[in-house]
Backbone as JSON, one array per atom type, in Angstrom:
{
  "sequence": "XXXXXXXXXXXXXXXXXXXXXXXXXXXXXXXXXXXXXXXXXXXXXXXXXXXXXXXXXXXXXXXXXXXXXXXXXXXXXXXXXXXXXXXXXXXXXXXXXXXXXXXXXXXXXXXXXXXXXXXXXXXXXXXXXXXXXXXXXXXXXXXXXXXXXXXXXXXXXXXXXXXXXXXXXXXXXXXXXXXXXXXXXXXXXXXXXXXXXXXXXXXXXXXXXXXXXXXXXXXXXXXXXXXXXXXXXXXXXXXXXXXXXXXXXXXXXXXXXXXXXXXX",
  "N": [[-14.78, -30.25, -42.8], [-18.19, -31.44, -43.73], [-21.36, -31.59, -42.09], [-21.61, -31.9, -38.48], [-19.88, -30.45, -35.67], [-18.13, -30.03, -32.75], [-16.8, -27.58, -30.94], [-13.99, -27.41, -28.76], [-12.7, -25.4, -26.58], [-9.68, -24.5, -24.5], [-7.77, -22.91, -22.49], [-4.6, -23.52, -21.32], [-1.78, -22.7, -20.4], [-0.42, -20.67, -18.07], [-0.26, -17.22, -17.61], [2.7, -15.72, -19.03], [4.0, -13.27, -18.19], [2.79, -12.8, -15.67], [2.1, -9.79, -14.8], [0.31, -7.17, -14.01], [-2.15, -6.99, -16.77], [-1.02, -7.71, -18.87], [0.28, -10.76, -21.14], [-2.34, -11.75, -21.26], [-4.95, -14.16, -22.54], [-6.85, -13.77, -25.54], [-9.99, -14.36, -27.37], [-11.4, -14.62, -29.98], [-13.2, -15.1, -31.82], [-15.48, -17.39, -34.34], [-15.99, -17.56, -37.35], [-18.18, -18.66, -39.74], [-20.7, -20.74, -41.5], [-22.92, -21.4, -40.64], [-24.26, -22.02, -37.05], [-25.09, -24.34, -34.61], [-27.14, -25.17, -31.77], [-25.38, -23.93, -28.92], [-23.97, -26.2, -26.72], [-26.13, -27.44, -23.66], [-24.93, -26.23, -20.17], [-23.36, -27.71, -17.63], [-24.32, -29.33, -15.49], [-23.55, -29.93, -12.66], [-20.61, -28.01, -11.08], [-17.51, -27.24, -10.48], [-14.84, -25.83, -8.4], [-11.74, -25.14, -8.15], [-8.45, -24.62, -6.78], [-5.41, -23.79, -6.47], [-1.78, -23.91, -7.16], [1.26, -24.93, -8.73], [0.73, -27.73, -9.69], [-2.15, -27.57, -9.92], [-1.84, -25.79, -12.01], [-0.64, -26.87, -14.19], [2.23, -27.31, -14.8], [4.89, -27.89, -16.01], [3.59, -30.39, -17.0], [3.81, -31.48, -19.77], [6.59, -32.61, -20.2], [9.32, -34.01, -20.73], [10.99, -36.34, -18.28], [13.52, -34.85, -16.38], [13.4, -33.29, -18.55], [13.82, -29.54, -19.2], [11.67, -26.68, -20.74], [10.61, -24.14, -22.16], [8.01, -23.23, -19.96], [5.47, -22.17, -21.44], [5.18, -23.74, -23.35], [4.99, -26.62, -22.04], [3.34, -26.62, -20.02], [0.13, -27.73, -19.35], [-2.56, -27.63, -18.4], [-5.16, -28.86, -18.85], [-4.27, -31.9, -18.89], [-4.26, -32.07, -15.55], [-4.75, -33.39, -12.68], [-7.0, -31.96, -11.27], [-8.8, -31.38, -13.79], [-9.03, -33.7, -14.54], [-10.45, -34.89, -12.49], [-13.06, -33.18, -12.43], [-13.94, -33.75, -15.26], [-14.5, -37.01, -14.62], [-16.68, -36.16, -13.65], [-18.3, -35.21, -14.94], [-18.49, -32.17, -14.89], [-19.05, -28.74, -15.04], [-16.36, -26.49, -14.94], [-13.94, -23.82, -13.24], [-10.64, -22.96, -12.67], [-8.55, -21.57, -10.48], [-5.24, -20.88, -10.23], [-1.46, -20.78, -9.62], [1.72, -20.92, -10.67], [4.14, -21.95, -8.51], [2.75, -20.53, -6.27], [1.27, -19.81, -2.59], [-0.05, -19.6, 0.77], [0.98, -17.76, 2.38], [3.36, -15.14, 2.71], [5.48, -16.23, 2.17], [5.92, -18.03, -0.12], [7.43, -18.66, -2.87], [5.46, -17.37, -4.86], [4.43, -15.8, -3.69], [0.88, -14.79, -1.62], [-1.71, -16.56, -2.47], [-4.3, -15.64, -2.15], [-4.72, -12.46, -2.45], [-4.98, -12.78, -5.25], [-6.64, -13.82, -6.04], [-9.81, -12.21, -5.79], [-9.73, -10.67, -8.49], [-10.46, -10.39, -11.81], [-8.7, -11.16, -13.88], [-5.52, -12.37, -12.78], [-3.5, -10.46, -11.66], [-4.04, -8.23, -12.19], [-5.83, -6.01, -10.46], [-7.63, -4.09, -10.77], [-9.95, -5.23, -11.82], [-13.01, -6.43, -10.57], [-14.23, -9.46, -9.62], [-17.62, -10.95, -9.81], [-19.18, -12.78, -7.71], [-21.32, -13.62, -7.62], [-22.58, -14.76, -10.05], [-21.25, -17.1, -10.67], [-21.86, -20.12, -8.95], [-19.82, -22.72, -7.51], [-20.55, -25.98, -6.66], [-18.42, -27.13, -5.29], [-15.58, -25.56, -3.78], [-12.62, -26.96, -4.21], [-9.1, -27.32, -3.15], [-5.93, -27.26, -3.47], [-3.26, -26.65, -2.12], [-0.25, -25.39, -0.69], [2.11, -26.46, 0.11], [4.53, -24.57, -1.27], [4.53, -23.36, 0.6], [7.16, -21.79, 3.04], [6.97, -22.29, 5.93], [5.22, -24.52, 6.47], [4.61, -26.02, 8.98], [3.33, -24.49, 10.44], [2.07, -21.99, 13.47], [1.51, -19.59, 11.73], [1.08, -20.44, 9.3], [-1.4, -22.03, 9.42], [-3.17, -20.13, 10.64], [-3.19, -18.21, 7.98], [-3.88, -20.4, 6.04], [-6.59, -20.51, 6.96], [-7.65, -18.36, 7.24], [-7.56, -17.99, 4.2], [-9.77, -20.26, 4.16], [-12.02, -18.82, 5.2], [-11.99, -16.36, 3.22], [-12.76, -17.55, 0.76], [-15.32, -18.55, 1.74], [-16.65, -15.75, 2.9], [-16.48, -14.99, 0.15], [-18.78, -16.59, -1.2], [-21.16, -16.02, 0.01], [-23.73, -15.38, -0.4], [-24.69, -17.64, -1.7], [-27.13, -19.59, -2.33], [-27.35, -22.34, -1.35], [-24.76, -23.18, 0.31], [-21.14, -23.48, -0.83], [-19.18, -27.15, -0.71], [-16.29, -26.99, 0.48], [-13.72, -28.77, -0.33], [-10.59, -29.71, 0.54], [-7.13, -30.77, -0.44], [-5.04, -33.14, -0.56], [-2.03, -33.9, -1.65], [0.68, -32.8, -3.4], [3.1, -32.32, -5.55], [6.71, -33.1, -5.43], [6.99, -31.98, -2.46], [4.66, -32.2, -1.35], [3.61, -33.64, 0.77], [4.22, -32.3, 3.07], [2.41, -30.07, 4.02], [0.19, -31.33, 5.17], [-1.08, -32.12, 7.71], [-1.3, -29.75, 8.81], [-2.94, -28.3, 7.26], [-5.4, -30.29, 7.75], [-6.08, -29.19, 10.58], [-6.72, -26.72, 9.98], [-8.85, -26.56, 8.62], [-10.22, -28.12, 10.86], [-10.35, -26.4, 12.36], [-11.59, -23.94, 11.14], [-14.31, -25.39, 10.74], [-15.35, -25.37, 13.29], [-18.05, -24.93, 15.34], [-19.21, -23.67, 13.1], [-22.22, -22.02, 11.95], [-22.88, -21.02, 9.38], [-23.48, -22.43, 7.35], [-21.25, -23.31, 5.77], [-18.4, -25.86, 4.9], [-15.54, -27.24, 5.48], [-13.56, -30.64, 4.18], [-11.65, -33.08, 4.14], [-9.0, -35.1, 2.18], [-6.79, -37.13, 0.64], [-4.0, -38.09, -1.07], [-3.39, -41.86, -1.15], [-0.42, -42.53, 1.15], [1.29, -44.61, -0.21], [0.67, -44.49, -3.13], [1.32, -41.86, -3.63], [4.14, -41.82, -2.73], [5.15, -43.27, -4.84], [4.94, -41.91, -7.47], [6.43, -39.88, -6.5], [9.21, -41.15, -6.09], [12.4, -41.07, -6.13], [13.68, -43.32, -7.99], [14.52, -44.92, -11.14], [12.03, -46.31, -11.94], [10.01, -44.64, -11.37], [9.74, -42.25, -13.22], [8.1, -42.22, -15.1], [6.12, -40.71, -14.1], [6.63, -38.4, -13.72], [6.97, -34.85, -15.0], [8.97, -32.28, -16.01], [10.95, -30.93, -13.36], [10.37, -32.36, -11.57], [7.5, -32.3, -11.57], [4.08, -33.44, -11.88], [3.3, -35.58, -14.71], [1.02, -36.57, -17.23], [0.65, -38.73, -16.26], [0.94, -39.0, -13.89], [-0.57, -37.01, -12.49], [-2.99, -38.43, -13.39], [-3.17, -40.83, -11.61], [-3.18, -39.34, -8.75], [-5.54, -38.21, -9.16], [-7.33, -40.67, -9.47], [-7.53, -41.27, -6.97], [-8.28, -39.39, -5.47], [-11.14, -39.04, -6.88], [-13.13, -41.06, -5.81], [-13.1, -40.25, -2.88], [-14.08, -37.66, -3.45], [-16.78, -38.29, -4.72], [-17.93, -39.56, -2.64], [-18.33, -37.23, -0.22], [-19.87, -35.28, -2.23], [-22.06, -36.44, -2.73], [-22.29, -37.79, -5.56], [-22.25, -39.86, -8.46], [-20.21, -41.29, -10.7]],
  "CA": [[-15.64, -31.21, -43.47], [-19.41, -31.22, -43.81], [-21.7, -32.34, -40.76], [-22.08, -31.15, -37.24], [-19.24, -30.19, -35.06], [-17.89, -29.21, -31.77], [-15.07, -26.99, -30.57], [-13.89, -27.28, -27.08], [-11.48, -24.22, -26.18], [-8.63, -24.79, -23.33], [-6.39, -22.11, -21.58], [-3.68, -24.7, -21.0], [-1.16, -22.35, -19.52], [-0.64, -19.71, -17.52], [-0.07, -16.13, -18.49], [4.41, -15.87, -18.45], [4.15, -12.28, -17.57], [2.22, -12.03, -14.51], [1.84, -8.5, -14.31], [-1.16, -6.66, -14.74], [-3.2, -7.44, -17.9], [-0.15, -8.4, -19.74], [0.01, -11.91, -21.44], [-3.98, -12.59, -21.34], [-5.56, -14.64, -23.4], [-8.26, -13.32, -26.0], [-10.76, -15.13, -27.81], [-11.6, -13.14, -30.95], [-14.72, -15.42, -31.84], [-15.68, -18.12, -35.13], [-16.64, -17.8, -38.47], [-19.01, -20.73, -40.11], [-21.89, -20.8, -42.47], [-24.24, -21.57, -39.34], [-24.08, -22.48, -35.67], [-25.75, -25.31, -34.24], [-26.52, -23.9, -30.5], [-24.37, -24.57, -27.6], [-24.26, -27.33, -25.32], [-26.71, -26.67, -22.33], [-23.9, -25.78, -19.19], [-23.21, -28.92, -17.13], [-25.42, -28.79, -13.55], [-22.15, -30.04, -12.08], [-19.91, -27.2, -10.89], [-16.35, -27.28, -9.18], [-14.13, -24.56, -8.56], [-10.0, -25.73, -8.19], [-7.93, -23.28, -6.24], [-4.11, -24.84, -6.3], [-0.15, -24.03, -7.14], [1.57, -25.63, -9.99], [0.29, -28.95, -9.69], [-2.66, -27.3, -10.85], [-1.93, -25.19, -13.21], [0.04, -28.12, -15.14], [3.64, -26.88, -14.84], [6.22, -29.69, -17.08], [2.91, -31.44, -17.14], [4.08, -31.91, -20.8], [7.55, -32.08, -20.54], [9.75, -35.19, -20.38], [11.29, -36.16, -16.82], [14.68, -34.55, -16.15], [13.86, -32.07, -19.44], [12.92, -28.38, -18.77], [11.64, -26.11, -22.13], [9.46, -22.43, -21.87], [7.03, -23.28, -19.77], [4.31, -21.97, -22.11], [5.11, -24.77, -24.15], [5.37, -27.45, -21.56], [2.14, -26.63, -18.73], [-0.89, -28.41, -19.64], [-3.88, -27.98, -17.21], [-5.66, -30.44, -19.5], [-4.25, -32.95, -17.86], [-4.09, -32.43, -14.47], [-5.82, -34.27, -11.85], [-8.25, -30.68, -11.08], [-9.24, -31.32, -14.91], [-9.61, -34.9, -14.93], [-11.62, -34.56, -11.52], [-14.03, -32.13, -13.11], [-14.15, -34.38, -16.09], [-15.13, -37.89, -13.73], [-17.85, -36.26, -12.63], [-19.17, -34.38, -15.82], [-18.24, -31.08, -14.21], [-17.78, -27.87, -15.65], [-15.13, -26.27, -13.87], [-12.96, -22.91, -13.31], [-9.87, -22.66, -11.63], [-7.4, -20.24, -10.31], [-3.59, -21.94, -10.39], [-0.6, -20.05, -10.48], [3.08, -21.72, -9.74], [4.76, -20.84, -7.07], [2.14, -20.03, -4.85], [0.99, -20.43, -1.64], [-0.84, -19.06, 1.18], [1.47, -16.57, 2.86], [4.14, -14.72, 1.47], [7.18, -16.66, 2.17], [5.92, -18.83, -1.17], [7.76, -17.73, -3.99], [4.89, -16.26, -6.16], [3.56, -14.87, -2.68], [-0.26, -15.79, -1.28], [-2.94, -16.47, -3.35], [-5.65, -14.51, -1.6], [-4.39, -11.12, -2.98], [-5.16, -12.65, -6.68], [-8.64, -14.74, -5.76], [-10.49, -11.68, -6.13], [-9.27, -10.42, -9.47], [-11.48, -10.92, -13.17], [-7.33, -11.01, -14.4], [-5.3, -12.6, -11.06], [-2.28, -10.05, -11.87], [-5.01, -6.68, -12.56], [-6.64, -5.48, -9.3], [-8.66, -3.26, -11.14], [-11.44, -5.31, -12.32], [-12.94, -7.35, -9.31], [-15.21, -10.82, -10.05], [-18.85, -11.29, -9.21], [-18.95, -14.76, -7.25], [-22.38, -14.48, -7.69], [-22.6, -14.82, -11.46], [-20.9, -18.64, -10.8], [-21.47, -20.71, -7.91], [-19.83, -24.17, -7.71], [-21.13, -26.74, -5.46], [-17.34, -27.2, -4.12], [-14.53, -25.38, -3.96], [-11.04, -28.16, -3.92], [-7.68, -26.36, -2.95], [-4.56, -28.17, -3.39], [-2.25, -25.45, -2.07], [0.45, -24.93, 0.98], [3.88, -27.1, -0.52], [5.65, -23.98, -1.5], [4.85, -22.16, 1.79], [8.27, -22.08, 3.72], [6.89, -22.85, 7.18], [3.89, -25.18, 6.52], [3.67, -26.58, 9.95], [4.03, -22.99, 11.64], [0.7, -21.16, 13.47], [1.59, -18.91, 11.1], [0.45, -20.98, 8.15], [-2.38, -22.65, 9.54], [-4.16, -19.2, 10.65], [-3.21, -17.94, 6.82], [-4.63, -21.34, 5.22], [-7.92, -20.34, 7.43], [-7.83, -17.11, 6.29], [-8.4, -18.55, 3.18], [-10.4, -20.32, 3.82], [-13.15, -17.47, 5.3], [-12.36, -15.83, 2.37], [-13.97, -17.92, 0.08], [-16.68, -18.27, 2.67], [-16.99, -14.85, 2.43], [-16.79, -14.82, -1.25], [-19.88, -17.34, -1.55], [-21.66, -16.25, 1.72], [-25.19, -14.88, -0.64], [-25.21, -18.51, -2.22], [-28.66, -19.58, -1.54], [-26.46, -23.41, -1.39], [-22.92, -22.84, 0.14], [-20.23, -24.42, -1.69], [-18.18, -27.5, 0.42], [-14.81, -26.85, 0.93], [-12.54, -30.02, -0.11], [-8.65, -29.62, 0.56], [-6.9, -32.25, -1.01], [-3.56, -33.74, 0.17], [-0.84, -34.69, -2.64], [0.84, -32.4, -4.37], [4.56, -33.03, -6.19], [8.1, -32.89, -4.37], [7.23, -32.11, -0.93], [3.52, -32.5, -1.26], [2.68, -34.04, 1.93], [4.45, -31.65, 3.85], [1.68, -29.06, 4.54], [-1.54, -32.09, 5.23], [-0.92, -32.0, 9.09], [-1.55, -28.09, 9.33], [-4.13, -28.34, 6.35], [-6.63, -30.89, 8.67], [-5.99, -28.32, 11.72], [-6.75, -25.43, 9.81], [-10.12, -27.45, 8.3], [-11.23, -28.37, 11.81], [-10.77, -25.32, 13.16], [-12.6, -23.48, 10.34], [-15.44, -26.46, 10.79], [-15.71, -25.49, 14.65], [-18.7, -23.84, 15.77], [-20.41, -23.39, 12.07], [-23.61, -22.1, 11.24], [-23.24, -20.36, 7.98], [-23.76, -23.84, 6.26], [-19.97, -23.9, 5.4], [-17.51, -26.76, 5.7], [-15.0, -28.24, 5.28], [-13.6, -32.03, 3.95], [-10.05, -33.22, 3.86], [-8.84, -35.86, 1.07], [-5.57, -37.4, 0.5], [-3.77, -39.72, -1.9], [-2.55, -42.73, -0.02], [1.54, -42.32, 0.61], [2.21, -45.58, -0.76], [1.21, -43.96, -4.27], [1.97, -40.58, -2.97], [5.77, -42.3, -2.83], [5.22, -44.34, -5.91], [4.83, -40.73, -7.88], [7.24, -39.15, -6.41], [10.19, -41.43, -5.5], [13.73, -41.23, -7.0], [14.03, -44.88, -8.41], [13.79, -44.62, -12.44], [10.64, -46.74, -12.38], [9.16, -43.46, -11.55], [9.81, -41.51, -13.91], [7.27, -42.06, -16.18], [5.15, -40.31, -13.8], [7.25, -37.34, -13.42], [7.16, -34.44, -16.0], [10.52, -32.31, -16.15], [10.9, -30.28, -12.44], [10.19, -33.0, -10.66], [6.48, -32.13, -11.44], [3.98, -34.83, -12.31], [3.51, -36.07, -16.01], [-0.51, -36.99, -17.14], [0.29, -40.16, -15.7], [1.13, -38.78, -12.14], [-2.02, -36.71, -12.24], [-4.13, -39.47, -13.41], [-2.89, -41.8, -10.27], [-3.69, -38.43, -8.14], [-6.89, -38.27, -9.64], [-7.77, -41.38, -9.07], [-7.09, -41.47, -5.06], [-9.15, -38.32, -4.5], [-12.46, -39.08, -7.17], [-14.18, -41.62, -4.95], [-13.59, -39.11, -1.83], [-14.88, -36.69, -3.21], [-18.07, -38.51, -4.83], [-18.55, -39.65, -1.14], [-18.61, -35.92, 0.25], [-21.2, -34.79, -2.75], [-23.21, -37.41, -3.1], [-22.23, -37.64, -6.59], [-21.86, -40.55, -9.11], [-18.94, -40.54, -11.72]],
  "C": [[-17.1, -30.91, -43.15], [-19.99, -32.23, -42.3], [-21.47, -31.16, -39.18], [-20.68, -31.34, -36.14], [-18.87, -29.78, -33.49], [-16.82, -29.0, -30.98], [-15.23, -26.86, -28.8], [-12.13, -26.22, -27.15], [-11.07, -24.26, -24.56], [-7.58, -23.76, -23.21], [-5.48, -23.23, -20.73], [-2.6, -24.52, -20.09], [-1.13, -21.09, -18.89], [0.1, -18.38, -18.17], [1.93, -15.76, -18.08], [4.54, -14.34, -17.76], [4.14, -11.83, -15.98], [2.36, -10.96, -13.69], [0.32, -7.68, -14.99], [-2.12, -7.13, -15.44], [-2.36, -8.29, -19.34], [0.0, -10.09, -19.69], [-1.2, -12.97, -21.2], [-4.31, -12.87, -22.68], [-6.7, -14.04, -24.18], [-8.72, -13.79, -27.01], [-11.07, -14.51, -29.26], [-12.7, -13.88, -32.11], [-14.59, -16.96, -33.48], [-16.5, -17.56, -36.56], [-17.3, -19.05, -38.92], [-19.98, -20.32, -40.89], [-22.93, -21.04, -41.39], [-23.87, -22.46, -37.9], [-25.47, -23.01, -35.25], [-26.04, -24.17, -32.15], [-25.8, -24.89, -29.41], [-24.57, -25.54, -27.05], [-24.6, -26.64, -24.58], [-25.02, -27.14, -21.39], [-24.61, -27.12, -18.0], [-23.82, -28.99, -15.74], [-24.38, -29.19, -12.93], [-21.29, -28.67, -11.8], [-18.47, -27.06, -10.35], [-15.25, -26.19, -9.93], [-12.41, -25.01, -8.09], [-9.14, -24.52, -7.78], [-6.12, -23.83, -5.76], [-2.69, -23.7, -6.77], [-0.08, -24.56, -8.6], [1.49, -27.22, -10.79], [-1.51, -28.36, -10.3], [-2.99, -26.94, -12.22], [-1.39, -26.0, -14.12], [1.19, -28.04, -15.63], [4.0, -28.02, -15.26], [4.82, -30.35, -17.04], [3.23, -32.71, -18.48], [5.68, -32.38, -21.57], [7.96, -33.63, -20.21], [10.6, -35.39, -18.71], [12.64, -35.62, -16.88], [14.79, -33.16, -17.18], [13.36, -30.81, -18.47], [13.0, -27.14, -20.08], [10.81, -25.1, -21.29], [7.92, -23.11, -21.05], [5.21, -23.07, -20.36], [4.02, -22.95, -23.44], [4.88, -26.51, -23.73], [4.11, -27.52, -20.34], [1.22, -26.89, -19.66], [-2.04, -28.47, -18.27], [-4.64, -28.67, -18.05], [-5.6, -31.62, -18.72], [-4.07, -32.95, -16.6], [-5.28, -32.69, -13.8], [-7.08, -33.06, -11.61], [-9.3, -31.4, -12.88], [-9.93, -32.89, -14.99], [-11.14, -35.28, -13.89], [-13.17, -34.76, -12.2], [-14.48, -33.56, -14.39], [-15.02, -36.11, -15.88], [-16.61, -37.49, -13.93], [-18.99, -35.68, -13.85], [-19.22, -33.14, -15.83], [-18.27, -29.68, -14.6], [-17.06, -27.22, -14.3], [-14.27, -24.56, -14.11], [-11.91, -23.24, -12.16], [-8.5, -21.53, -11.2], [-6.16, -20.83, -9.76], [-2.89, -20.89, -10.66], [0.96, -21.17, -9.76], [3.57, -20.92, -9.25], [4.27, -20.53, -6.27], [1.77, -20.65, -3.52], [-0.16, -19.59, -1.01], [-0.67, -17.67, 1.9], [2.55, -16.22, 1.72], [5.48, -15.19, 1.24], [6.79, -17.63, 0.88], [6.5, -18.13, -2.27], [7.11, -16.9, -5.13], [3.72, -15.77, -4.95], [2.14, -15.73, -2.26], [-1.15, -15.62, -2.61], [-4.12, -15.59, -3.02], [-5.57, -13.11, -2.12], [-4.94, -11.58, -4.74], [-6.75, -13.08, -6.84], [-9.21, -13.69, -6.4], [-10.74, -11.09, -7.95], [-9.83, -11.35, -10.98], [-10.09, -11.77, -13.78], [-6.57, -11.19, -13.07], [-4.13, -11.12, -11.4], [-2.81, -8.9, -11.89], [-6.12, -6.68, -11.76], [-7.39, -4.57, -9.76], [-10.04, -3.41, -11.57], [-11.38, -6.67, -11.33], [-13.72, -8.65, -9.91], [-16.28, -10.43, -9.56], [-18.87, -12.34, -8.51], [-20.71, -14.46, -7.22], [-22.95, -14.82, -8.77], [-22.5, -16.33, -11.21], [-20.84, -19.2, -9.82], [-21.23, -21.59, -7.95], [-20.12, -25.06, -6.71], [-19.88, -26.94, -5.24], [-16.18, -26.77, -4.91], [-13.32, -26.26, -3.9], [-10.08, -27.32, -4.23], [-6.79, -27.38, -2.79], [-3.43, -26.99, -3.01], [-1.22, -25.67, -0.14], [2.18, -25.39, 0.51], [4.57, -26.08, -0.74], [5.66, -22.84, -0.39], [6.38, -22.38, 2.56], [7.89, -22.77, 5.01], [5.34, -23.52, 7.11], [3.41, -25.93, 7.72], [3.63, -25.35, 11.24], [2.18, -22.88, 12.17], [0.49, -20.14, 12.5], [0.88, -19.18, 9.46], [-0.83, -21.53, 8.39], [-3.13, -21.56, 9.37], [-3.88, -18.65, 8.89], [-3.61, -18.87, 5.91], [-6.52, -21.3, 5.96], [-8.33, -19.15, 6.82], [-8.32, -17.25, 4.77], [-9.53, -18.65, 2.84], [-12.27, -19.3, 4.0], [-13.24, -16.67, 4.12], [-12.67, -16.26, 1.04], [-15.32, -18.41, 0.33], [-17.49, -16.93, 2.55], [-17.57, -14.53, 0.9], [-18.28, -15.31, -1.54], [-21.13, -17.0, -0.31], [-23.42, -16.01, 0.85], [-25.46, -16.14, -1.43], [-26.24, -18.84, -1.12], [-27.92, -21.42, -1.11], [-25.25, -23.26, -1.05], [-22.33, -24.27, -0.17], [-19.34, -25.48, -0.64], [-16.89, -27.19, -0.41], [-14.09, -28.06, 0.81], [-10.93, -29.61, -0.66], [-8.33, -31.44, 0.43], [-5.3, -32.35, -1.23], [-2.76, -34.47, -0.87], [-0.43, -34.32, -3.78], [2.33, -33.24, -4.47], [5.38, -32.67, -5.15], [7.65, -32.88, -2.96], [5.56, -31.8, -0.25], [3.19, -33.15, 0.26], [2.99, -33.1, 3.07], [3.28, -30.86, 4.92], [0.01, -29.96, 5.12], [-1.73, -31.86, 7.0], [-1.56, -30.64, 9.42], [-3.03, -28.08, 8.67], [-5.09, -28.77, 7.14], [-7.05, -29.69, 9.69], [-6.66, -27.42, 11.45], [-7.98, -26.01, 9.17], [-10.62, -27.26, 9.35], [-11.6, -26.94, 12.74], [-11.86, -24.03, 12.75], [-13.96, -24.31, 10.29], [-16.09, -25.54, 12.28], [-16.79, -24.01, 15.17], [-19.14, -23.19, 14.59], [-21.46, -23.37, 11.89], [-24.27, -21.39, 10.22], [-23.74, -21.56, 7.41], [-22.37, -23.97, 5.32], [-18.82, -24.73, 5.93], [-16.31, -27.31, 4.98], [-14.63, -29.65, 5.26], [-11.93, -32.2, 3.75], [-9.91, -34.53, 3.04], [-7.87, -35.98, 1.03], [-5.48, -38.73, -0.8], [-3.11, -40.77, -0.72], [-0.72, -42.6, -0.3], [1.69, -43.53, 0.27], [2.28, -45.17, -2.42], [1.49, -42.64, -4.47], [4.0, -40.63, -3.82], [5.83, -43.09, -4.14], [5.27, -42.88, -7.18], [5.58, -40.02, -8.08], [8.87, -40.1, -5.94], [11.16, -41.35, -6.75], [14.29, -42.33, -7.95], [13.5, -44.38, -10.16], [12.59, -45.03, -12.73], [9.48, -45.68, -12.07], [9.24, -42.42, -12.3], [8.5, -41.38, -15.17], [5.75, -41.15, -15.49], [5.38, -39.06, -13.29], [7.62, -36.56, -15.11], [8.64, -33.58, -15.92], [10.15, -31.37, -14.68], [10.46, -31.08, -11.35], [8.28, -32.78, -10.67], [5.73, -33.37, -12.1], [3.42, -34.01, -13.87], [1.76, -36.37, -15.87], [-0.47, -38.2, -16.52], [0.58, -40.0, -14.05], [0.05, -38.06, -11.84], [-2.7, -37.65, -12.12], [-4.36, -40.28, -11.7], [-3.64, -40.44, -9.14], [-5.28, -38.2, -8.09], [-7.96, -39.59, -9.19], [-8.15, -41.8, -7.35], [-8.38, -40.74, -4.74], [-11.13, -38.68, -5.45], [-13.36, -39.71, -6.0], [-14.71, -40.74, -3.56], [-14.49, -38.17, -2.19], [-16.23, -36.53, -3.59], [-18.84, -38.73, -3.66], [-18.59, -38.06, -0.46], [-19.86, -35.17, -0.62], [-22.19, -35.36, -3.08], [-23.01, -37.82, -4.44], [-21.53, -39.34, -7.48], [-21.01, -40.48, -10.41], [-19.89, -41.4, -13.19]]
}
């Protein structure tokens, strides 16, 4: 129709292949009689570094169903997105399911893909200084096998140095908020998570830090419990539904406006 427009473009799920360069997304541009110009880029920044609670695994799926995942993950709605969205944000994030921090997670650690333009194609590396976001938020550790091991803590530190590293020539380093409440066995890994925070806190004078964030377990358990009245907040895998994000979402915004100073 006639009048002034604007397209918002969403990578919703993740690539089914994950190998190499295979099953990437490509853009291949707009036709139009004339372009209005862009929206100026949002002074807000946040960067989302998570598992399948990010990426929006069954986000779309009904509770108990399970269909092709590439039909059924929605990062749209998950709490990273709605976050970002609170605050005015723009946002990237790097989500894959299955992961973790070491390699006993079934799609291995994440740190081997971080670097990567393509997480799956080690051949073309990122700039991190092209995009800096005023805070990185990691939702990650639930599908490690031993999440309260030394073994996981020093590999969730590891981490986090290496997006310390990554950001170290920001003239502003980015905070660090880990954020406590993913699906199924989500609270498991928060105990190690703090540990592995304070100990990465201790004795800083790059100007990087960390912040820890949680949902409260009463809707933690309200999310995730077995009783049918939860279901509507469960998408199929036991993963949450836009309405188990949202609740998620809601727990962690105020934290994390109190850590940036930031009004929603």
């Amino acid at each position: 129709s006639d009048g002034s427009h604007t397209l918002s473009l969403w990578k919703v799920s993740e690539g089914s292949k994950m190998s190499g360069s295979r099953g990437t997304a490509a853009f291949g541009g707009l036709s139009a009689a004339s372009f209005d110009a862009a929206p100026a880029p949002a002074a807000r920044r946040l960067e989302f570094i998570g598992d399948s609670d990010t990426a929006g695994y069954c986000a779309d799926c009904q509770h108990g169903g399970e269909d092709m995942q590439s039909k059924v993950q929605n990062a749209y709605e998950t709490w990273a997105a709605r976050i970002a969205r609170a605050f005015g944000a723009n946002f990237v994030e790097e989500a894959i399911s299955g992961v973790g921090v070491t390699s006993s997670a079934a799609s291995g650690a994440i740190q081997s893909h971080l670097d990567n333009v393509l997480p799956f194609f080690g051949t073309l590396q990122w700039d991190f200084s092209t995009w800096v976001p005023d805070a990185v938020v990691l939702l990650i550790g639930a599908n490690d096998g031993h999440p309260n091991s030394k073994a996981f803590i020093r590999a969730y530190e590891e981490l986090l140095e290496m997006v310390a590293k990554n950001y170290a020539g920001a003239a502003e380093k980015p905070k660090l908020i880990h954020v406590c409440g993913g699906s199924v066995n989500g609270l498991d890994p928060c105990k190690s998570i703090q540990r592995a925070s304070d100990q990465f806190n201790q004795d800083r004078t790059d100007g990087f830090r960390g912040y820890y964030t949680t949902i409260t377990k009463a809707h933690w358990h309200t999310i995730n419990g077995a009783s049918p009245k939860t279901h509507g907040y469960k998408g199929c895998d036991f993963h949450y539904s836009p309405k188990g994000h949202e609740v998620l979402a809601r727990d962690i915004i105020p934290q994390v406006a109190k850590i940036m100073g930031w009004q929603t």
